[in-house]
Short mmCIF file of C-alpha atoms in Angstrom, two decimals:
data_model
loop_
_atom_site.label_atom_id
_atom_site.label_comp_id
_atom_site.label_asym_id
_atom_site.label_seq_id
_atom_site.Cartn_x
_atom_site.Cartn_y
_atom_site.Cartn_z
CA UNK A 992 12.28 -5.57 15.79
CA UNK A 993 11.40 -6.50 12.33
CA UNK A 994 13.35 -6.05 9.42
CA UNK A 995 12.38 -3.23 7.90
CA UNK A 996 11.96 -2.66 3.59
CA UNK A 997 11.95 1.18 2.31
CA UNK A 998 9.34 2.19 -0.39
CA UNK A 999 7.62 5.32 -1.38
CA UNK A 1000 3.93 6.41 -1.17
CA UNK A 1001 2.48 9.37 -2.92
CA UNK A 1002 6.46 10.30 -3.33
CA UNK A 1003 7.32 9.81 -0.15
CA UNK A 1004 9.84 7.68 1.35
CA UNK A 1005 9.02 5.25 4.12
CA UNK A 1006 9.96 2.15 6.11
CA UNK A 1007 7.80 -0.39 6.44
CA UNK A 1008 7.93 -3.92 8.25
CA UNK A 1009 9.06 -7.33 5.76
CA UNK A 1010 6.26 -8.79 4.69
CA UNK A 1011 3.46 -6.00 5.08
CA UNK A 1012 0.82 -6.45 2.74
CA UNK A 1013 -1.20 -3.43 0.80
CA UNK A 1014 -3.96 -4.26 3.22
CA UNK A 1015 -1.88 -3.72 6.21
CA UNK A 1016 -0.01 -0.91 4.96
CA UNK A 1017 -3.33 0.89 4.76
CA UNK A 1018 -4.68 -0.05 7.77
CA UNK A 1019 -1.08 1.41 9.36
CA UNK A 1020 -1.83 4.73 8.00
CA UNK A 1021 -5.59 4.40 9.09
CA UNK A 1022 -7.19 4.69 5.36
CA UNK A 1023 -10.44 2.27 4.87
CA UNK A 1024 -9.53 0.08 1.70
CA UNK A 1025 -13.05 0.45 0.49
CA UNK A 1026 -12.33 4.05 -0.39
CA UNK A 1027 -8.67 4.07 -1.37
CA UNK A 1028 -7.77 3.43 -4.93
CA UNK A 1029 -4.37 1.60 -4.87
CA UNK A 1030 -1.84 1.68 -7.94
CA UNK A 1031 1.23 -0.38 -7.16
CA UNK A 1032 4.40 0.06 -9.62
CA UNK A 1033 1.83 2.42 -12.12
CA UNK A 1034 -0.76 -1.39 -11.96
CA UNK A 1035 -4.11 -0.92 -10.37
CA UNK A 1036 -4.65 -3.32 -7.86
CA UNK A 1037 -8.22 -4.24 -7.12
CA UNK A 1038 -9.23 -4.27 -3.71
CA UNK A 1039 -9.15 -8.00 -3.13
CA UNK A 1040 -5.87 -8.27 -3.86
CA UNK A 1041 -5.00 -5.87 -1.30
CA UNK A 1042 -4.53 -8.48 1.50
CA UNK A 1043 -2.33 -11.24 -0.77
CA UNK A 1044 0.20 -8.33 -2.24
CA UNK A 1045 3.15 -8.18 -0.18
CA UNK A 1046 5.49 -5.27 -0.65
CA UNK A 1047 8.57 -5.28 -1.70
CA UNK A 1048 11.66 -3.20 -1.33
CA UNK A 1049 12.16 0.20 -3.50
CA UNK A 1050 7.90 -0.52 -4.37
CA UNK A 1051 6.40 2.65 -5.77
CA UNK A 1052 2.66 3.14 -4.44
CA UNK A 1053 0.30 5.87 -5.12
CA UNK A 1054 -2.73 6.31 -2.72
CA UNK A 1055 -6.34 8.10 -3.67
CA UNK A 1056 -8.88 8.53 -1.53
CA UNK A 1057 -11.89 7.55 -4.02
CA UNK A 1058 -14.77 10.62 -3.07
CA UNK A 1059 -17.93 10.56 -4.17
CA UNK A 1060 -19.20 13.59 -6.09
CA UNK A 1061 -22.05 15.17 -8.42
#
């Protein structure tokens, strides 16, 4: 089993494998990148850095679903 790093989404704590990337970690919890805006340690990511950001332990993400609206 993988070693396993703790961080919190939307205020929430969680485990998560070593080495999962923002782009995994939303495929895990089955939300389409294209309409999730990611902030990572209160930074904006933009969506193509979602595959190359690798979490680390006691990381601080906030997820929102982007909807559109008029």
């Amino acid at each position: 089993m993988p070693e396993q790093i703790q961080i919190t989404v939307n205020g929430q704590l969680i485990s998560v494998p070593k080495n999962t990337s923002v782009l995994r970690l939303l495929k895990q919890l089955d939300l389409d990148q294209n309409v999730v805006f990611v902030e990572l340690n209160k930074n904006a990511l933009l969506k193509k850095e979602y595959e190359q950001t690798i979490l680390q332990p006691n990381d601080k993400l906030e997820l929102v679903r982007v909807t559109a609206g008029g």
